[in-house]
Amino acid sequence: DVYYLGPVQQKKDHISACIAAAQQTKDMIQQLPKLYDIQMENIDLQLENNYRDRLKQTYSEVKSRLDCQVALAATKGELEKDHMINWITNQVVQSITPDLEKKNIQSCLARLQTLSQTAKI
C-alpha cells in the first residue's frame, strides 16, 4: 500500500500545486488590464507634470520680458522728460538778451523801491 499510495499522493500534491499555480497565473492575467490602466494613468500624470512645469517656465519668461519692457518704457519716458526740461531751459536762457535782462533788473528795482516806500517797518 505504501508503495502505491505514496506516488499517488505525490501526484495529487503536484497536480494541486499545478492547479494553484494556474489559478494564480489566471488571477494575474485578469489583473493585467488594471495594471495597464494604472501605468497609463501614471504616464498621464507625468505628462501633466511636464506640462505644468513648461507652463510655469513660460509664465516666468513672459513676466520677465514684460517687466523688462515696463522698465524700458519708464526709462525712455524719464529720458524724454529730462531732454524736454533741458531743451526748454536752454531755449528760455537763449531767448534772454542782455537788453531784456537789463530792463527786467530795472523793473524789479523799481518795484522794490515802490514796495519799500509803501511798507512800513
PDB file of C-alpha atoms in Angstrom, residues 29-74:
ATOM      1  CA  ILE A  29      -3.732  37.714 -16.172  1.00  0.00           C
ATOM      2  CA  GLN A  30      -7.074  39.133 -15.036  1.00  0.00           C
ATOM      3  CA  GLN A  31      -5.212  41.935 -13.243  1.00  0.00           C
ATOM      4  CA  LEU A  32      -3.210  42.922 -16.354  1.00  0.00           C
ATOM      5  CA  PRO A  33      -5.841  45.406 -17.657  1.00  0.00           C
ATOM      6  CA  LYS A  34      -5.819  47.143 -14.276  1.00  0.00           C
ATOM      7  CA  LEU A  35      -2.030  47.279 -14.357  1.00  0.00           C
ATOM      8  CA  TYR A  36      -2.188  48.735 -17.864  1.00  0.00           C
ATOM      9  CA  ASP A  37      -4.697  51.376 -16.713  1.00  0.00           C
ATOM     10  CA  ILE A  38      -2.500  52.248 -13.741  1.00  0.00           C
ATOM     11  CA  GLN A  39       0.552  52.605 -15.984  1.00  0.00           C
ATOM     12  CA  MET A  40      -1.392  54.819 -18.399  1.00  0.00           C
ATOM     13  CA  GLU A  41      -2.596  56.980 -15.518  1.00  0.00           C
ATOM     14  CA  ASN A  42       0.984  57.259 -14.275  1.00  0.00           C
ATOM     15  CA  ILE A  43       2.129  58.347 -17.737  1.00  0.00           C
ATOM     16  CA  ASP A  44      -0.728  60.880 -17.891  1.00  0.00           C
ATOM     17  CA  LEU A  45       0.320  62.295 -14.513  1.00  0.00           C
ATOM     18  CA  GLN A  46       3.927  62.596 -15.681  1.00  0.00           C
ATOM     19  CA  LEU A  47       2.805  64.368 -18.851  1.00  0.00           C
ATOM     20  CA  GLU A  48       0.618  66.733 -16.848  1.00  0.00           C
ATOM     21  CA  ASN A  49       3.528  67.464 -14.516  1.00  0.00           C
ATOM     22  CA  ASN A  50       5.780  68.219 -17.507  1.00  0.00           C
ATOM     23  CA  TYR A  51       3.072  70.463 -18.978  1.00  0.00           C
ATOM     24  CA  ARG A  52       2.710  72.379 -15.714  1.00  0.00           C
ATOM     25  CA  ASP A  53       6.486  72.795 -15.463  1.00  0.00           C
ATOM     26  CA  ARG A  54       6.654  74.171 -19.010  1.00  0.00           C
ATOM     27  CA  LEU A  55       3.661  76.424 -18.312  1.00  0.00           C
ATOM     28  CA  LYS A  56       5.355  77.779 -15.189  1.00  0.00           C
ATOM     29  CA  GLN A  57       8.597  78.328 -17.103  1.00  0.00           C
ATOM     30  CA  THR A  58       6.714  80.111 -19.904  1.00  0.00           C
ATOM     31  CA  TYR A  59       4.888  82.314 -17.394  1.00  0.00           C
ATOM     32  CA  SER A  60       8.171  83.259 -15.714  1.00  0.00           C
ATOM     33  CA  GLU A  61       9.836  84.049 -19.041  1.00  0.00           C
ATOM     34  CA  VAL A  62       6.912  86.164 -20.293  1.00  0.00           C
ATOM     35  CA  LYS A  63       6.703  88.013 -16.965  1.00  0.00           C
ATOM     36  CA  SER A  64      10.437  88.696 -17.086  1.00  0.00           C
ATOM     37  CA  ARG A  65      10.191  90.068 -20.613  1.00  0.00           C
ATOM     38  CA  LEU A  66       7.162  92.217 -19.760  1.00  0.00           C
ATOM     39  CA  ASP A  67       8.933  93.577 -16.671  1.00  0.00           C
ATOM     40  CA  CYS A  68      11.877  94.447 -18.915  1.00  0.00           C
ATOM     41  CA  GLN A  69       9.544  96.256 -21.343  1.00  0.00           C
ATOM     42  CA  VAL A  70       7.939  98.196 -18.470  1.00  0.00           C
ATOM     43  CA  ALA A  71      11.368  99.230 -17.173  1.00  0.00           C
ATOM     44  CA  LEU A  72      12.436 100.203 -20.697  1.00  0.00           C
ATOM     45  CA  ALA A  73       9.306 102.343 -21.188  1.00  0.00           C
ATOM     46  CA  ALA A  74       9.805 104.029 -17.799  1.00  0.00           C
TER      47      ALA A  74
END
